[in-house]
C-alpha cells in the first residue's frame, strides 16, 4: 500500500506543477509514449483503465484508441488536470484512487500500468496483478496489460522497474507478447491472445 507520506508528496507535487515530469516538452517522454502505444496488440479497445494517469499526457493518446477510458490518480490535482485534457473525449472519465487499495467496478480489456507500480511493495504488486487478471478475465482474447517503468533507482521507490515487471509477469499468468528494453526504461505487454498482429491478419 502506498504510504501516507508518498500520497501527500504527490498531491504537493501536482499542486506546485501541472507537469512535474515535463511530458509536454520532453522527447524522452514523447518517444516512450509512442513506443507504448505502438506496442499495443490491438488497434482499438472497448475500455481502457489507466491508474496513475498523472496530468493526462498519455491519457489523451489512449482516449483515441478506445470507446471508454477511465483515468485514475491518487493526487486530486492530477485528476483535475487530466479531466481538462480529456474534456473533448465523450467516452473518457476520470477518478480518484490508489491501486491496489482501491479498484473500479467496471470491466476493461486493457489496463495500462505506466511509471507507478514501483511505488508499491512486492505484496501489493502481486495483489495488483491479481486484480488486473480478475478484471480482464471477462474480456476474452483481447484482454491485455501493458507496463512501462523507469529502470534506474531513485528515492521513494522500493523496487526498480525490472523487478516490478518480473513480479507482474509471475502473477498475471498471461502470455507475454512484447518486450522492449533500453538504457532508461522497460516496456512489457501481456495479452490473452498470444498471436501477433501479423498472425491475426494472416500475413
Short mmCIF file of C-alpha atoms in Angstrom, two decimals:
data_model
loop_
_atom_site.label_atom_id
_atom_site.label_comp_id
_atom_site.label_asym_id
_atom_site.label_seq_id
_atom_site.Cartn_x
_atom_site.Cartn_y
_atom_site.Cartn_z
CA UNK A 1 0.00 0.00 0.00
CA UNK A 2 1.32 3.45 -0.86
CA UNK A 3 2.26 5.30 2.32
CA UNK A 4 0.57 8.45 3.55
CA UNK A 5 3.85 10.34 3.07
CA UNK A 6 4.05 9.41 -0.62
CA UNK A 7 0.38 10.31 -1.12
CA UNK A 8 0.97 13.74 0.40
CA UNK A 9 4.14 14.17 -1.64
CA UNK A 10 2.28 13.53 -4.90
CA UNK A 11 -0.51 15.94 -4.01
CA UNK A 12 2.03 18.67 -3.23
CA UNK A 13 3.94 17.86 -6.42
CA UNK A 14 0.93 18.45 -8.66
CA UNK A 15 -0.29 21.48 -6.75
CA UNK A 16 3.07 23.12 -7.42
CA UNK A 17 3.49 22.00 -11.04
CA UNK A 18 0.90 20.80 -13.57
CA UNK A 19 3.59 18.92 -15.50
CA UNK A 20 6.27 17.83 -12.99
CA UNK A 21 7.93 15.35 -15.38
CA UNK A 22 7.88 17.68 -18.42
CA UNK A 23 5.64 15.45 -20.52
CA UNK A 24 4.78 18.38 -22.74
CA UNK A 25 8.39 19.24 -23.67
CA UNK A 26 10.43 16.04 -23.21
CA UNK A 27 11.41 13.99 -26.28
CA UNK A 28 12.18 11.10 -23.92
CA UNK A 29 8.59 11.11 -22.64
CA UNK A 30 7.10 11.55 -26.13
CA UNK A 31 9.20 8.70 -27.52
CA UNK A 32 8.29 6.42 -24.61
CA UNK A 33 4.60 7.21 -25.09
CA UNK A 34 4.81 6.45 -28.82
CA UNK A 35 6.58 3.13 -28.19
CA UNK A 36 3.96 2.13 -25.63
CA UNK A 37 1.10 2.93 -28.00
CA UNK A 38 2.80 1.10 -30.89
CA UNK A 39 3.32 -1.99 -28.71
CA UNK A 40 -0.39 -2.50 -28.00
CA UNK A 41 -1.54 -5.77 -29.58
CA UNK A 42 -4.79 -4.29 -30.95
CA UNK A 43 -5.53 -1.00 -32.67
CA UNK A 44 -8.72 -0.36 -30.70
CA UNK A 45 -10.13 -1.42 -27.35
CA UNK A 46 -13.60 -1.26 -25.87
CA UNK A 47 -12.50 0.00 -22.45
CA UNK A 48 -9.11 1.03 -21.01
CA UNK A 49 -8.15 1.60 -17.37
CA UNK A 50 -5.13 3.81 -16.65
CA UNK A 51 -4.29 4.09 -12.94
CA UNK A 52 -1.61 6.65 -12.09
CA UNK A 53 -2.53 8.90 -15.02
CA UNK A 54 -0.58 11.91 -13.66
CA UNK A 55 -1.55 15.03 -15.64
CA UNK A 56 -3.09 13.06 -18.51
CA UNK A 57 -0.43 13.24 -21.23
CA UNK A 58 -0.72 9.52 -22.08
CA UNK A 59 -4.44 9.56 -21.31
CA UNK A 60 -5.12 11.80 -24.30
CA UNK A 61 -3.47 9.28 -26.60
CA UNK A 62 -5.23 6.29 -25.03
CA UNK A 63 -8.61 8.02 -25.40
CA UNK A 64 -8.14 7.84 -29.16
CA UNK A 65 -7.66 4.06 -29.02
CA UNK A 66 -10.85 3.05 -27.19
CA UNK A 67 -14.57 3.60 -26.75
CA UNK A 68 -14.24 4.23 -23.00
CA UNK A 69 -11.28 5.35 -20.90
CA UNK A 70 -11.07 5.56 -17.12
CA UNK A 71 -8.02 7.57 -15.99
CA UNK A 72 -7.28 7.44 -12.26
CA UNK A 73 -4.75 9.08 -10.00
CA UNK A 74 -4.25 9.32 -6.27
CA UNK A 75 -3.49 13.04 -6.40
CA UNK A 76 -6.69 15.05 -6.74
CA UNK A 77 -4.89 17.86 -8.56
CA UNK A 78 -3.63 15.40 -11.18
CA UNK A 79 -7.18 14.09 -11.67
CA UNK A 80 -8.41 17.63 -12.29
CA UNK A 81 -5.69 18.33 -14.86
CA UNK A 82 -6.45 15.07 -16.65
CA UNK A 83 -10.17 15.86 -16.72
CA UNK A 84 -9.35 19.11 -18.52
CA UNK A 85 -7.27 17.26 -21.12
CA UNK A 86 -9.99 14.68 -21.70
CA UNK A 87 -12.92 17.11 -21.88
CA UNK A 88 -13.24 16.68 -25.67
CA UNK A 89 -13.48 12.87 -25.46
CA UNK A 90 -17.08 11.83 -24.60
CA UNK A 91 -16.05 8.29 -23.69
CA UNK A 92 -13.37 9.36 -21.21
CA UNK A 93 -13.79 9.89 -17.49
CA UNK A 94 -11.53 10.35 -14.50
CA UNK A 95 -11.46 9.11 -10.93
CA UNK A 96 -9.50 9.45 -7.69
CA UNK A 97 -7.97 6.33 -6.17
CA UNK A 98 -4.80 4.45 -5.22
CA UNK A 99 -4.37 0.94 -6.61
CA UNK A 100 -4.48 -1.82 -5.49
CA UNK A 101 -6.10 -0.40 -2.35
CA UNK A 102 -8.93 0.95 -4.49
CA UNK A 103 -10.25 -0.60 -7.69
CA UNK A 104 -13.06 0.36 -10.10
CA UNK A 105 -16.12 -1.84 -10.54
CA UNK A 106 -16.10 -1.52 -14.36
CA UNK A 107 -14.84 -4.12 -16.85
CA UNK A 108 -11.85 -3.34 -19.06
CA UNK A 109 -9.97 -5.08 -21.85
CA UNK A 110 -6.72 -3.10 -21.48
CA UNK A 111 -5.00 -1.96 -18.28
CA UNK A 112 -2.07 0.45 -18.60
CA UNK A 113 0.47 0.49 -15.74
CA UNK A 114 2.89 3.30 -16.53
CA UNK A 115 5.51 4.67 -14.12
CA UNK A 116 3.56 3.95 -10.94
CA UNK A 117 3.93 0.31 -9.85
CA UNK A 118 7.44 0.76 -8.39
CA UNK A 119 5.91 2.79 -5.56
CA UNK A 120 4.35 -0.46 -4.30
CA UNK A 121 5.96 -3.30 -2.36
CA UNK A 122 6.08 -6.87 -3.68
CA UNK A 123 2.90 -7.96 -1.87
CA UNK A 124 0.92 -5.04 -3.29
CA UNK A 125 2.27 -5.66 -6.80
CA UNK A 126 1.10 -9.28 -6.64
CA UNK A 127 -2.29 -8.03 -5.41
CA UNK A 128 -2.39 -5.53 -8.28
CA UNK A 129 -1.65 -8.28 -10.80
CA UNK A 130 -4.44 -10.42 -9.35
CA UNK A 131 -6.89 -7.52 -9.60
CA UNK A 132 -5.87 -6.99 -13.23
CA UNK A 133 -6.30 -10.66 -14.06
CA UNK A 134 -9.71 -10.88 -12.36
CA UNK A 135 -10.97 -7.79 -14.19
CA UNK A 136 -9.64 -8.91 -17.57
CA UNK A 137 -10.98 -12.46 -17.28
CA UNK A 138 -14.32 -11.15 -18.52
CA UNK A 139 -12.87 -9.53 -21.66
CA UNK A 140 -11.97 -12.55 -23.80
CA UNK A 141 -8.92 -12.86 -26.05
CA UNK A 142 -8.38 -9.11 -26.46
CA UNK A 143 -7.63 -8.70 -22.72
CA UNK A 144 -4.22 -7.05 -22.30
CA UNK A 145 -1.88 -5.42 -19.79
CA UNK A 146 0.96 -3.05 -20.68
CA UNK A 147 3.58 -1.95 -18.15
CA UNK A 148 6.26 0.69 -18.64
CA UNK A 149 8.74 1.82 -15.97
CA UNK A 150 12.00 3.73 -15.41
CA UNK A 151 14.89 1.33 -14.87
CA UNK A 152 17.17 3.44 -12.67
CA UNK A 153 16.91 3.50 -8.85
CA UNK A 154 15.51 6.60 -7.15
CA UNK A 155 14.35 7.67 -3.71
CA UNK A 156 10.83 6.65 -2.77
CA UNK A 157 10.62 3.53 -4.95
CA UNK A 158 11.41 0.30 -3.07
CA UNK A 159 11.83 -1.66 -6.33
CA UNK A 160 13.30 -0.94 -9.74
CA UNK A 161 11.37 -1.26 -12.99
CA UNK A 162 12.89 -4.62 -13.94
CA UNK A 163 11.89 -6.22 -10.64
CA UNK A 164 8.41 -4.72 -10.91
CA UNK A 165 7.93 -6.36 -14.31
CA UNK A 166 9.25 -9.69 -13.06
CA UNK A 167 6.65 -9.72 -10.27
CA UNK A 168 3.86 -8.68 -12.61
CA UNK A 169 4.80 -11.43 -15.07
CA UNK A 170 4.84 -14.11 -12.37
CA UNK A 171 1.34 -13.18 -11.14
CA UNK A 172 -0.53 -12.14 -14.29
CA UNK A 173 -0.47 -15.66 -15.77
CA UNK A 174 -0.96 -14.23 -19.26
CA UNK A 175 1.09 -14.78 -22.44
CA UNK A 176 3.97 -12.31 -22.76
CA UNK A 177 3.63 -10.83 -26.26
CA UNK A 178 6.00 -7.83 -26.41
CA UNK A 179 9.18 -6.64 -24.70
CA UNK A 180 11.31 -3.52 -25.05
CA UNK A 181 14.46 -2.56 -23.14
CA UNK A 182 16.77 0.39 -23.49
CA UNK A 183 19.12 2.06 -21.04
CA UNK A 184 16.34 4.03 -19.35
CA UNK A 185 13.04 2.13 -19.33
CA UNK A 186 11.43 -1.28 -19.69
CA UNK A 187 8.18 -1.99 -21.54
CA UNK A 188 6.24 -5.27 -21.48
CA UNK A 189 2.87 -6.35 -22.87
CA UNK A 190 0.75 -9.35 -21.92
CA UNK A 191 -2.32 -10.48 -23.85
CA UNK A 192 -4.68 -13.44 -23.52
CA UNK A 193 -4.38 -13.99 -27.30
CA UNK A 194 -0.67 -14.66 -27.96
CA UNK A 195 -0.94 -14.13 -31.71
CA UNK A 196 0.98 -11.24 -33.21
CA UNK A 197 -0.89 -8.61 -35.26
CA UNK A 198 0.66 -10.13 -38.39
CA UNK A 199 -0.58 -13.60 -37.44
CA UNK A 200 -4.10 -12.30 -36.82
CA UNK A 201 -4.07 -10.65 -40.25
CA UNK A 202 -2.67 -13.89 -41.75
CA UNK A 203 0.35 -12.14 -43.24
#
